Amino acid sequence: MRKTITILAATLLAALPLASNAQTENPRGIYKLTTLTGKKGEIKAPFDQYKICTDSLTLMVVVQGNSFAIKDTDRQLLNYTGERTESPDDKSTMVYDSDASHFTMKWWSENKGHLYFPDEGWCIEKYVAGSYSDMGKTVIDALNTTEAAKADNPLLGAWRIIGYIDELRDAKKDIPNLHDNYRKSKYNNCFLVFMPQHRVLITYTGGMTDKIEYNGKKSIKLGNATRQVKWLTKDRIAVQERIDYRTDWQILERMDDGRSPLSRVASIYPRRKAK
């Protein structure tokens, strides 16, 4: 996953330079929650949870079943602080025992009645790099994909959803209208990533995965439903969707500028400065 982290760092940020000192203890990369110490003592992580730590933003990805959420939960950069002496006057988050491979985060929980988090108390979370659940790896890879189209299956890769049209014969008239209204539409920041075994829907708050089968580049099978794929150009397709007795066409355009879906989604969040 070192390649994934490198690509992420290059595409997600207009980043501040990392310190040249190789011993920096700021966590940078993608880390999985391994243990949580809270109301029930130290337990194995009860969530399939990841921190994406960069020089300008920290995002959290939580995977549950075939869905996932993207959150700006921390609202700060996770930089090394050391384990400060706890005091009633300082309840700020601590990051320690920290390097490129792991880190520990200690934060003050104001939750009431949570199953795992203390009621007005300290919660400790330990994270490790390079560890993923099967679905977690699928989600992180999809978020971070910058893969160009492959000759053997040009469907693979990331596509942005620009909207729907009723009839393909009206595509030349309807698609310019979709472009004109895209920024204000509900499809802005909505992406589909076709992977060898999954299709992943990504929005700025999260998304979901589906198992997928390909019939070359002409159709896809999601569950028991087969959907036709019509190639309007080499970088624009229409995917059939049947809704009740009606057929609509989802219009997708290839993302080919080297930016990942994650970098596009992350651009809506405010950049943070070190405190």
XYZ file of N, CA and C in Angstrom:
825
model
N 0.817 -1.212 0.000
C 0.000 0.000 0.000
C 0.848 1.257 0.000
N 2.198 1.118 0.017
C 3.023 2.317 -0.034
C 2.715 3.128 -1.279
N 2.440 2.423 -2.427
C 2.096 3.124 -3.657
C 0.822 3.916 -3.491
N -0.181 3.304 -2.818
C -1.447 3.997 -2.594
C -1.241 5.270 -1.797
N -0.433 5.180 -0.736
C -0.201 6.349 0.103
C 0.516 7.428 -0.677
N 1.495 7.033 -1.527
C 2.239 8.010 -2.312
C 1.324 8.725 -3.291
N 0.470 7.971 -3.981
C -0.463 8.582 -4.920
C -1.405 9.520 -4.192
N -1.901 9.073 -3.028
C -2.812 9.906 -2.260
C -2.165 11.222 -1.888
N -0.946 11.165 -1.404
C -0.262 12.381 -0.975
C -0.073 13.327 -2.142
N 0.128 12.786 -3.342
C 0.361 13.634 -4.502
C -0.919 14.240 -5.042
N -2.029 13.515 -4.928
C -3.249 13.978 -5.577
C -4.221 14.657 -4.644
N -4.201 14.317 -3.374
C -5.175 14.873 -2.443
C -4.860 16.301 -2.075
N -3.584 16.671 -2.061
C -3.192 17.934 -1.461
C -2.487 18.851 -2.425
N -2.629 20.127 -2.143
C -1.599 21.061 -2.546
C -0.782 21.195 -1.267
N 0.052 20.188 -0.992
C 0.540 19.951 0.361
C 1.690 20.850 0.722
N 1.793 21.142 2.020
C 3.002 21.720 2.555
C 4.083 20.660 2.491
N 5.347 21.044 2.268
C 6.402 20.030 2.203
C 6.522 19.295 3.525
N 6.757 18.000 3.436
C 7.032 17.240 4.641
C 8.410 17.602 5.170
N 8.585 17.506 6.476
C 9.893 17.772 7.050
C 10.912 16.810 6.458
N 12.116 17.306 6.191
C 13.141 16.472 5.584
C 13.664 15.434 6.566
N 13.500 15.676 7.841
C 13.943 14.732 8.860
C 13.138 13.451 8.759
N 13.828 12.345 8.486
C 13.131 11.074 8.279
C 12.492 10.560 9.555
N 12.833 11.157 10.695
C 12.304 10.701 11.974
C 11.046 11.454 12.386
N 10.418 12.170 11.487
C 9.206 12.890 11.837
C 8.184 11.946 12.448
N 7.504 12.406 13.467
C 6.536 11.552 14.155
C 5.107 11.994 13.882
N 4.923 12.851 12.887
C 3.562 13.158 12.455
C 3.031 11.973 11.652
N 1.884 11.412 12.019
C 1.341 10.311 11.201
C 0.917 10.835 9.831
N 1.410 10.209 8.787
C 1.059 10.594 7.423
C 0.826 9.343 6.600
N -0.358 9.223 6.037
C -0.715 8.060 5.257
C -2.105 7.586 5.617
N -2.353 6.309 5.445
C -3.662 5.716 5.709
C -3.487 4.678 6.816
N -4.284 4.803 7.874
C -4.141 3.967 9.062
C -5.491 3.336 9.434
N -5.429 2.104 9.907
C -6.633 1.395 10.339
C -6.709 1.350 11.858
N -7.895 1.602 12.397
C -8.118 1.475 13.831
C -7.985 0.009 14.242
N -7.147 -0.253 15.270
C -6.935 -1.637 15.717
C -7.510 -1.902 17.097
N -7.316 -0.973 18.043
C -7.890 -1.154 19.379
C -8.460 0.163 19.873
N -9.431 0.040 20.765
C -10.077 1.199 21.368
C -10.164 0.962 22.867
N -9.728 1.948 23.638
C -9.846 1.870 25.092
C -10.850 2.917 25.547
N -11.936 2.464 26.130
C -12.994 3.377 26.546
C -13.811 2.785 27.658
N -15.095 2.820 27.519
C -16.007 2.392 28.576
C -15.832 0.923 28.951
N -15.428 0.087 27.970
C -15.299 -1.350 28.219
C -13.840 -1.784 28.326
N -12.949 -0.831 28.613
C -11.534 -1.153 28.657
C -10.968 -1.239 27.253
N -9.802 -1.843 27.115
C -9.199 -1.980 25.781
C -9.826 -3.166 25.060
N -10.376 -2.890 23.882
C -11.032 -3.925 23.089
C -10.557 -3.832 21.644
N -10.754 -4.910 20.921
C -10.486 -4.901 19.487
C -11.402 -3.874 18.830
N -10.903 -3.198 17.811
C -11.665 -2.112 17.171
C -13.083 -2.559 16.833
N -14.094 -1.863 17.353
C -15.475 -2.239 17.058
C -15.970 -1.676 15.726
N -15.137 -0.865 15.054
C -15.503 -0.263 13.774
C -14.412 -0.576 12.752
N -14.819 -0.740 11.493
C -13.858 -0.852 10.384
C -13.560 0.582 9.949
N -12.582 1.188 10.609
C -12.383 2.644 10.542
C -10.950 2.976 10.135
N -10.808 4.020 9.290
C -9.510 4.418 8.766
C -9.334 5.931 8.912
N -8.098 6.344 9.197
C -7.742 7.753 9.182
C -6.835 7.999 7.979
N -7.175 9.025 7.208
C -6.335 9.470 6.105
C -5.674 10.756 6.573
N -4.386 10.687 6.868
C -3.662 11.789 7.502
C -2.740 12.450 6.485
N -2.921 13.736 6.255
C -2.103 14.474 5.314
C -1.620 15.763 5.971
N -0.889 16.569 5.212
C -0.376 17.828 5.724
C -1.418 18.944 5.738
N -2.564 18.730 5.149
C -3.557 19.809 5.129
C -4.953 19.355 5.517
N -5.141 18.062 5.772
C -6.479 17.560 6.025
C -6.394 16.188 6.678
N -7.314 15.919 7.590
C -7.492 14.569 8.145
C -8.927 14.142 7.853
N -9.084 13.024 7.180
C -10.419 12.490 6.923
C -10.535 11.101 7.537
N -11.748 10.748 7.926
C -12.031 9.431 8.473
C -12.979 8.697 7.531
N -12.679 7.438 7.259
C -13.529 6.582 6.434
C -13.977 5.408 7.299
N -15.290 5.211 7.392
C -15.854 4.110 8.174
C -16.628 3.205 7.221
N -16.265 1.922 7.215
C -16.880 0.941 6.317
C -17.806 0.052 7.122
N -19.029 -0.102 6.637
C -19.999 -0.969 7.306
C -20.778 -1.725 6.244
N -20.561 -3.045 6.184
C -21.215 -3.827 5.146
C -20.731 -3.390 3.776
N -21.668 -3.055 2.897
C -21.277 -2.599 1.562
C -21.369 -1.081 1.426
N -21.500 -0.380 2.552
C -21.551 1.079 2.504
C -20.395 1.663 3.303
N -20.105 2.938 3.080
C -19.043 3.595 3.814
C -19.365 5.081 3.940
N -18.782 5.697 4.966
C -18.968 7.119 5.219
C -17.609 7.810 5.190
N -17.586 9.038 4.670
C -16.394 9.880 4.682
C -16.703 11.065 5.588
N -15.854 11.293 6.596
C -16.163 12.309 7.598
C -14.946 13.188 7.887
N -15.220 14.440 8.179
C -14.193 15.372 8.649
C -14.301 15.463 10.172
N -14.265 14.304 10.825
C -14.559 14.215 12.247
C -13.567 14.984 13.113
N -12.289 14.881 12.802
C -11.261 15.455 13.678
C -11.168 16.979 13.565
N -11.450 17.506 12.393
C -11.387 18.952 12.153
C -10.049 19.554 12.563
N -8.998 18.786 12.385
C -7.656 19.255 12.695
C -6.655 18.319 12.039
N -5.400 18.772 11.940
C -4.334 17.896 11.492
C -3.902 17.016 12.649
N -3.617 15.766 12.361
C -3.116 14.881 13.405
C -1.593 14.943 13.397
N -1.064 15.886 14.162
C 0.371 16.044 14.320
C 0.801 15.559 15.696
N 2.025 15.106 15.787
C 2.549 14.586 17.039
C 2.480 15.642 18.146
N 1.924 15.270 19.278
C 1.859 16.170 20.429
C 2.621 15.623 21.621
N 2.823 14.308 21.664
C 3.303 13.667 22.872
C 2.146 13.455 23.831
N 2.338 12.593 24.808
C 1.282 12.313 25.786
C 1.399 13.312 26.927
N 0.684 14.400 26.796
C 0.756 15.465 27.796
C 0.121 15.016 29.106
N 0.475 15.684 30.169
C -0.173 15.437 31.454
C -1.619 15.891 31.377
N -2.514 14.999 31.723
C -3.930 15.344 31.669
C -4.252 16.380 32.742
N -5.047 17.354 32.381
C -5.469 18.371 33.346
C -6.874 18.823 32.983
N -7.620 19.329 33.939
C -8.982 19.787 33.644
C -9.015 20.901 32.610
N -7.893 21.598 32.454
C -7.879 22.742 31.548
C -7.447 22.398 30.131
N -6.939 21.203 29.916
C -6.450 20.832 28.585
C -7.049 19.493 28.173
N -8.077 19.573 27.345
C -8.729 18.366 26.848
C -8.529 18.222 25.339
N -7.478 18.862 24.818
C -7.212 18.761 23.383
C -6.663 17.378 23.047
N -6.855 16.981 21.796
C -6.454 15.654 21.337
C -4.941 15.475 21.401
N -4.505 14.310 21.847
C -3.086 13.963 21.883
C -2.788 12.916 20.812
N -1.643 13.061 20.156
C -1.138 12.080 19.198
C 0.278 11.720 19.630
N 0.515 10.426 19.868
C 1.833 10.015 20.366
C 2.119 8.585 19.919
N 3.318 8.074 20.307
C 3.758 6.758 19.833
C 3.511 6.672 18.333
N 4.046 7.643 17.603
C 3.585 7.923 16.254
C 4.734 7.947 15.248
N 4.535 7.228 14.133
C 5.443 7.316 12.997
C 4.679 6.853 11.761
N 5.399 6.524 10.693
C 4.733 6.150 9.445
C 3.970 4.833 9.558
N 4.279 4.024 10.568
C 3.665 2.699 10.656
C 2.511 2.618 11.645
N 2.427 3.557 12.604
C 1.357 3.473 13.591
C 1.279 4.777 14.381
N 0.169 4.970 15.071
C 0.070 6.078 16.020
C -1.042 5.799 17.020
N -0.976 6.499 18.144
C -2.008 6.427 19.164
C -2.640 7.807 19.304
N -3.954 7.839 19.394
C -4.687 9.092 19.554
C -5.512 9.019 20.832
N -5.414 10.044 21.655
C -6.165 10.120 22.907
C -7.028 11.372 22.852
N -8.337 11.188 22.977
C -9.235 12.328 22.841
C -10.292 12.305 23.930
N -10.787 13.481 24.247
C -11.766 13.646 25.313
C -13.166 13.435 24.768
N -13.872 12.480 25.333
C -15.220 12.149 24.867
C -16.269 12.866 25.713
N -17.133 13.593 25.043
C -18.262 14.234 25.715
C -19.561 13.507 25.431
N -19.427 12.281 24.908
C -20.612 11.490 24.586
C -21.373 11.098 25.854
N -22.654 10.928 25.697
C -23.509 10.453 26.780
C -24.190 9.162 26.338
N -23.932 8.095 27.079
C -24.623 6.848 26.801
C -24.124 6.078 25.601
N -22.936 6.415 25.083
C -22.396 5.673 23.948
C -21.958 4.281 24.409
N -22.055 3.306 23.524
C -21.733 1.931 23.880
C -20.255 1.763 24.226
N -19.378 2.489 23.520
C -17.939 2.291 23.698
C -17.218 3.508 24.279
N -17.660 4.709 23.922
C -16.948 5.904 24.352
C -17.335 6.278 25.777
N -16.387 6.778 26.564
C -16.685 7.150 27.955
C -17.647 8.330 28.032
N -18.329 8.436 29.143
C -19.139 9.620 29.430
C -18.238 10.631 30.122
N -17.876 11.694 29.391
C -16.965 12.693 29.950
C -15.668 12.034 30.432
N -14.901 11.514 29.470
C -13.654 10.864 29.835
C -12.750 10.692 28.622
N -11.539 10.194 28.860
C -10.568 10.016 27.790
C -10.808 8.706 27.053
N -10.685 8.766 25.739
C -10.788 7.589 24.876
C -9.460 7.441 24.133
N -8.932 6.232 24.048
C -7.650 5.980 23.388
C -7.885 5.072 22.181
N -7.391 5.510 21.028
C -7.495 4.724 19.806
C -6.105 4.469 19.248
N -5.834 3.212 18.872
C -4.559 2.860 18.265
C -4.768 2.502 16.793
N -3.891 3.028 15.957
C -3.994 2.862 14.510
C -2.694 2.265 13.964
N -2.834 1.493 12.870
C -1.665 0.914 12.222
C -1.798 1.093 10.708
N -0.684 1.342 10.049
C -0.675 1.500 8.594
C -0.575 0.144 7.904
N -1.036 0.082 6.660
C -0.869 -1.123 5.849
C -1.798 -2.258 6.187
N -2.857 -1.998 6.942
C -3.810 -3.043 7.323
C -5.203 -2.642 6.854
N -5.922 -3.577 6.221
C -7.242 -3.291 5.673
C -8.119 -4.538 5.771
N -9.392 -4.342 5.997
C -10.339 -5.425 5.755
C -10.480 -5.579 4.243
N -11.088 -6.678 3.799
C -11.280 -6.862 2.357
C -12.085 -5.713 1.764
N -13.200 -5.349 2.426
C -14.026 -4.276 1.893
C -13.341 -2.921 2.089
N -12.601 -2.785 3.199
C -11.870 -1.543 3.410
C -10.866 -1.285 2.299
N -10.156 -2.314 1.867
C -9.185 -2.158 0.781
C -9.891 -1.799 -0.523
N -11.040 -2.432 -0.773
C -11.807 -2.100 -1.976
C -12.198 -0.628 -1.975
N -12.693 -0.154 -0.841
C -13.136 1.241 -0.740
C -11.964 2.205 -0.885
N -10.869 1.964 -0.154
C -9.720 2.860 -0.221
C -9.114 2.871 -1.619
N -9.013 1.702 -2.249
C -8.479 1.648 -3.613
C -9.369 2.421 -4.587
N -10.679 2.294 -4.408
C -11.602 3.018 -5.295
C -11.484 4.523 -5.095
N -11.419 4.961 -3.836
C -11.273 6.386 -3.553
C -10.002 6.948 -4.167
N -8.971 6.134 -4.213
C -7.651 6.607 -4.595
C -7.276 6.298 -6.035
N -8.209 5.741 -6.812
C -7.837 5.297 -8.156
C -7.548 6.477 -9.080
N -6.479 6.341 -9.846
C -6.182 7.264 -10.936
C -5.879 6.456 -12.201
N -6.308 5.208 -12.192
C -5.980 4.278 -13.260
C -6.599 4.712 -14.582
N -5.796 4.706 -15.623
C -6.291 5.037 -16.963
C -7.060 3.846 -17.531
N -7.812 4.100 -18.597
C -8.594 3.044 -19.230
C -7.673 1.924 -19.719
N -8.132 0.690 -19.579
C -7.370 -0.462 -20.049
C -7.966 -0.962 -21.358
N -7.098 -1.378 -22.242
C -7.561 -1.812 -23.552
C -8.477 -3.025 -23.457
N -8.188 -3.949 -22.505
C -8.996 -5.168 -22.434
C -10.368 -4.920 -21.808
N -10.505 -3.867 -21.032
C -11.810 -3.496 -20.483
C -11.810 -1.993 -20.199
N -12.194 -1.191 -21.171
C -12.149 0.264 -21.003
C -13.137 0.800 -19.976
N -14.033 -0.056 -19.456
C -14.947 0.397 -18.407
C -14.222 0.630 -17.090
N -13.128 -0.096 -16.853
C -12.423 0.017 -15.587
C -11.898 1.436 -15.375
N -11.987 1.901 -14.127
C -11.512 3.239 -13.799
C -12.620 4.092 -13.218
N -12.336 5.368 -13.072
C -13.243 6.299 -12.394
C -14.011 7.145 -13.400
N -15.295 7.336 -13.119
C -16.189 8.112 -13.970
C -16.989 9.082 -13.098
N -17.267 10.243 -13.611
C -18.159 11.157 -12.904
C -19.563 11.016 -13.482
N -20.549 11.116 -12.612
C -21.955 11.050 -13.035
C -22.401 12.462 -13.372
N -22.818 12.670 -14.609
C -23.278 14.024 -14.947
C -24.801 14.121 -15.015
N -25.496 12.984 -14.922
C -26.955 13.035 -14.872
C -27.609 11.913 -15.662
N -28.903 12.066 -15.918
C -29.695 11.056 -16.604
C -30.441 11.675 -17.783
N -30.651 10.853 -18.806
C -31.519 11.252 -19.907
C -32.520 10.125 -20.162
N -33.643 10.481 -20.781
C -34.694 9.492 -21.023
C -34.431 8.654 -22.269
N -34.000 9.311 -23.325
C -33.846 8.641 -24.612
C -32.465 8.911 -25.193
N -31.803 7.851 -25.653
C -30.481 8.040 -26.235
C -30.528 8.864 -27.518
N -31.638 8.802 -28.213
C -31.719 9.573 -29.461
C -31.679 11.079 -29.201
N -31.949 11.469 -27.933
C -31.909 12.896 -27.596
C -30.593 13.305 -26.939
N -29.596 12.392 -26.969
C -28.356 12.647 -26.232
C -27.662 13.925 -26.694
N -27.579 14.180 -27.988
C -26.879 15.370 -28.483
C -27.512 16.651 -27.963
N -28.818 16.614 -27.725
C -29.507 17.799 -27.207
C -29.445 17.855 -25.691
N -29.546 16.699 -25.022
C -29.673 16.680 -23.564
C -28.343 16.814 -22.827
N -27.269 16.233 -23.378
C -25.999 16.239 -22.652
C -25.445 17.638 -22.449
N -25.506 18.548 -23.421
C -25.061 19.926 -23.128
C -25.840 20.568 -21.983
N -27.119 20.251 -21.864
C -27.909 20.777 -20.740
C -27.432 20.199 -19.407
N -27.050 18.911 -19.411
C -26.515 18.309 -18.196
C -25.228 19.015 -17.770
N -24.401 19.331 -18.746
C -23.152 20.032 -18.428
C -23.429 21.425 -17.867
N -24.365 22.122 -18.455
C -24.671 23.486 -18.002
C -25.167 23.497 -16.562
N -25.879 22.442 -16.168
C -26.480 22.408 -14.831
C -25.716 21.542 -13.836
N -24.564 20.999 -14.267
C -23.864 20.007 -13.450
C -23.470 20.549 -12.081
N -22.863 21.722 -12.035
C -22.346 22.253 -10.767
C -23.449 22.473 -9.738
N -24.655 22.726 -10.193
C -25.764 22.966 -9.278
C -26.627 21.723 -9.065
N -26.269 20.644 -9.728
C -27.104 19.451 -9.657
C -26.711 18.575 -8.479
N -27.559 17.623 -8.156
C -27.268 16.694 -7.061
C -26.188 15.687 -7.440
N -25.781 15.680 -8.717
C -24.753 14.745 -9.164
C -23.348 15.326 -9.055
N -23.232 16.599 -8.711
C -21.910 17.182 -8.516
C -21.208 16.435 -7.377
N -19.961 16.052 -7.615
C -19.210 15.248 -6.642
C -19.829 13.872 -6.421
N -20.368 13.280 -7.480
C -20.815 11.884 -7.459
C -20.021 11.112 -8.514
N -19.394 10.027 -8.111
C -18.511 9.288 -8.999
C -18.794 7.794 -8.922
N -18.493 7.107 -10.012
C -18.545 5.649 -10.046
C -17.168 5.137 -10.416
N -16.691 4.152 -9.673
C -15.423 3.502 -9.996
C -15.716 2.058 -10.339
N -15.374 1.672 -11.571
C -15.507 0.277 -11.989
C -14.189 -0.429 -11.707
N -14.261 -1.447 -10.848
C -13.113 -2.252 -10.474
C -13.328 -3.667 -11.003
N -12.313 -4.518 -10.961
C -12.492 -5.867 -11.533
C -13.664 -6.651 -10.955
N -13.965 -6.480 -9.653
C -15.046 -7.252 -9.039
C -16.098 -6.394 -8.351
N -15.916 -5.090 -8.329
C -16.852 -4.210 -7.638
C -17.092 -2.936 -8.442
N -18.283 -2.407 -8.283
C -18.573 -1.037 -8.687
C -18.769 -0.240 -7.407
N -18.087 0.894 -7.300
C -18.140 1.693 -6.079
C -18.715 3.072 -6.401
N -19.815 3.401 -5.735
C -20.411 4.728 -5.834
C -19.800 5.604 -4.749
N -19.317 6.789 -5.132
C -18.655 7.687 -4.196
C -19.330 9.052 -4.246
N -19.702 9.569 -3.071
C -20.190 10.934 -2.956
C -19.326 11.649 -1.915
N -19.584 12.931 -1.677
C -18.747 13.672 -0.737
C -18.966 13.237 0.710
N -20.011 12.467 0.987
C -20.250 11.974 2.348
C -19.986 10.481 2.495
N -19.748 9.766 1.394
C -19.521 8.330 1.475
C -19.981 7.632 0.214
N -20.506 6.415 0.368
C -20.957 5.695 -0.816
C -21.251 4.247 -0.511
N -21.234 3.424 -1.560
C -21.552 2.013 -1.399
C -20.883 1.204 -2.492
N -20.744 -0.109 -2.256
C -20.133 -1.008 -3.225
C -21.147 -2.041 -3.686
N -20.977 -2.492 -4.916
C -21.792 -3.570 -5.476
C -20.881 -4.555 -6.167
N -21.210 -5.830 -6.075
C -20.524 -6.831 -6.878
C -20.883 -6.620 -8.343
N -19.909 -6.816 -9.223
C -20.156 -6.547 -10.638
C -19.553 -7.651 -11.500
N -20.236 -7.929 -12.628
C -19.699 -8.807 -13.657
C -19.749 -8.054 -14.974
N -18.765 -8.311 -15.845
C -18.675 -7.587 -17.107
C -18.932 -8.518 -18.285
N -19.655 -8.028 -19.254
C -19.769 -8.690 -20.545
C -19.003 -7.823 -21.537
N -17.692 -7.956 -21.469
C -16.856 -7.072 -22.270
C -17.125 -5.634 -21.868
N -17.282 -4.779 -22.840
C -17.596 -3.379 -22.568
C -19.033 -3.044 -22.931
N -19.826 -4.075 -23.226
C -21.174 -3.833 -23.742
C -22.255 -3.867 -22.677
N -21.997 -4.556 -21.555
C -23.007 -4.603 -20.504
C -22.344 -4.984 -19.191
N -23.052 -4.688 -18.109
C -22.603 -5.062 -16.774
C -23.752 -5.750 -16.059
N -23.387 -6.597 -15.101
C -24.402 -7.277 -14.304
C -24.196 -6.919 -12.850
N -25.217 -6.325 -12.238
C -25.216 -5.960 -10.829
C -26.323 -6.762 -10.161
N -25.934 -7.711 -9.292
C -26.945 -8.605 -8.744
C -27.534 -9.439 -9.864
N -28.848 -9.429 -9.962
C -29.519 -10.180 -11.033
C -29.865 -9.311 -12.226
N -29.515 -8.044 -12.174
C -29.908 -7.107 -13.238
C -28.748 -6.877 -14.198
N -29.013 -7.086 -15.472
C -28.038 -6.785 -16.521
C -28.353 -5.428 -17.117
N -27.348 -4.568 -17.229
C -27.541 -3.217 -17.746
C -26.676 -3.022 -18.983
N -27.300 -2.546 -20.030
C -26.580 -2.293 -21.269
C -25.717 -1.046 -21.127
N -24.584 -1.067 -21.799
C -23.683 0.089 -21.825
C -23.531 0.533 -23.270
N -23.868 1.785 -23.546
C -23.737 2.357 -24.881
C -22.593 3.375 -24.861
N -21.653 3.210 -25.783
C -20.506 4.100 -25.861
C -20.840 5.263 -26.787
N -20.951 6.447 -26.192
C -21.270 7.642 -26.979
C -20.003 8.227 -27.583
N -18.914 8.202 -26.820
C -17.568 8.508 -27.307
C -16.640 7.570 -26.537
N -15.338 7.674 -26.745
C -14.422 6.787 -26.022
C -14.354 7.130 -24.541
N -14.784 8.328 -24.147
C -14.736 8.750 -22.751
C -16.104 9.125 -22.190
N -17.160 8.726 -22.879
C -18.508 9.013 -22.390
C -19.402 7.822 -22.691
N -20.114 7.345 -21.673
C -20.982 6.195 -21.846
C -22.362 6.486 -21.269
N -23.335 5.711 -21.744
C -24.686 5.732 -21.194
C -24.969 4.337 -20.642
N -25.333 4.265 -19.366
C -25.605 2.974 -18.719
C -27.099 2.870 -18.464
N -27.674 1.794 -18.924
C -29.111 1.577 -18.819
C -29.536 1.350 -17.373
N -30.620 1.990 -16.984
C -31.228 1.739 -15.679
C -32.730 1.589 -15.877
N -33.269 0.482 -15.368
C -34.705 0.258 -15.441
C -35.327 0.634 -14.098
N -36.246 1.566 -14.120
C -36.950 2.004 -12.925
C -38.437 1.743 -13.161
N -38.977 0.761 -12.430
C -40.351 0.284 -12.687
C -40.431 -0.167 -14.139
N -41.293 0.459 -14.922
C -41.434 0.075 -16.325
C -40.728 1.048 -17.259
N -39.932 1.926 -16.671
C -39.287 2.969 -17.466
C -37.787 2.684 -17.558
N -37.202 3.018 -18.695
C -35.759 2.891 -18.870
C -35.147 4.278 -18.964
N -34.174 4.550 -18.087
C -33.390 5.780 -18.148
C -31.952 5.421 -18.479
N -31.175 6.443 -18.850
C -29.775 6.245 -19.183
C -28.923 7.167 -18.326
N -28.058 6.556 -17.539
C -27.126 7.310 -16.703
C -25.914 7.680 -17.555
N -25.592 8.961 -17.586
C -24.487 9.437 -18.407
C -23.242 9.592 -17.543
N -22.183 8.910 -17.943
C -20.918 8.931 -17.218
C -19.813 9.453 -18.135
N -18.903 10.238 -17.555
C -17.740 10.725 -18.297
C -16.475 10.348 -17.547
N -15.499 9.862 -18.266
C -14.277 9.361 -17.656
C -13.498 10.494 -16.980
N -12.969 10.209 -15.803
C -12.068 11.131 -15.116
C -10.651 10.779 -15.566
N -10.075 11.610 -16.403
C -8.789 11.262 -17.013
C -7.718 12.318 -16.781
N -7.890 13.134 -15.720
C -6.915 14.193 -15.476
C -5.917 13.844 -14.384
N -5.909 12.581 -13.952
C -4.941 12.158 -12.950
C -5.371 12.418 -11.519
N -6.521 13.034 -11.306
C -7.005 13.274 -9.945
C -7.878 12.096 -9.504
N -7.732 11.713 -8.249
C -8.529 10.619 -7.705
C -9.893 11.138 -7.264
N -10.892 10.239 -7.133
C -12.170 10.671 -6.550
C -11.991 11.276 -5.166
N -11.079 10.718 -4.378
C -10.858 11.246 -3.034
C -10.360 12.684 -3.073
N -9.448 12.995 -3.984
C -8.936 14.362 -4.053
C -10.050 15.338 -4.424
N -10.977 14.905 -5.247
C -12.097 15.774 -5.628
C -13.069 15.956 -4.464
N -13.374 14.849 -3.790
C -14.264 14.941 -2.633
C -13.626 15.777 -1.534
N -12.334 15.552 -1.282
C -11.643 16.263 -0.208
C -11.571 17.760 -0.453
N -11.670 18.172 -1.710
C -11.543 19.601 -2.026
C -12.684 20.428 -1.449
N -13.786 19.785 -1.032
C -14.891 20.550 -0.446
C -14.649 20.852 1.021
N -13.677 20.158 1.638
C -13.422 20.360 3.058
C -12.378 21.459 3.262
N -12.473 22.217 4.343
C -11.490 23.284 4.594
C -10.118 22.698 4.893
N -9.075 23.370 4.382
C -7.721 22.969 4.692
C -7.360 23.430 6.090
N -6.640 22.595 6.803
C -6.275 22.894 8.177
C -4.834 23.345 8.279
N -4.556 24.135 9.290
C -3.200 24.534 9.601
C -2.814 23.939 10.942
N -1.525 23.616 11.055
C -1.058 23.057 12.334
C -1.223 24.069 13.443
N -1.654 23.587 14.603
C -1.865 24.468 15.740
C -0.548 24.733 16.468
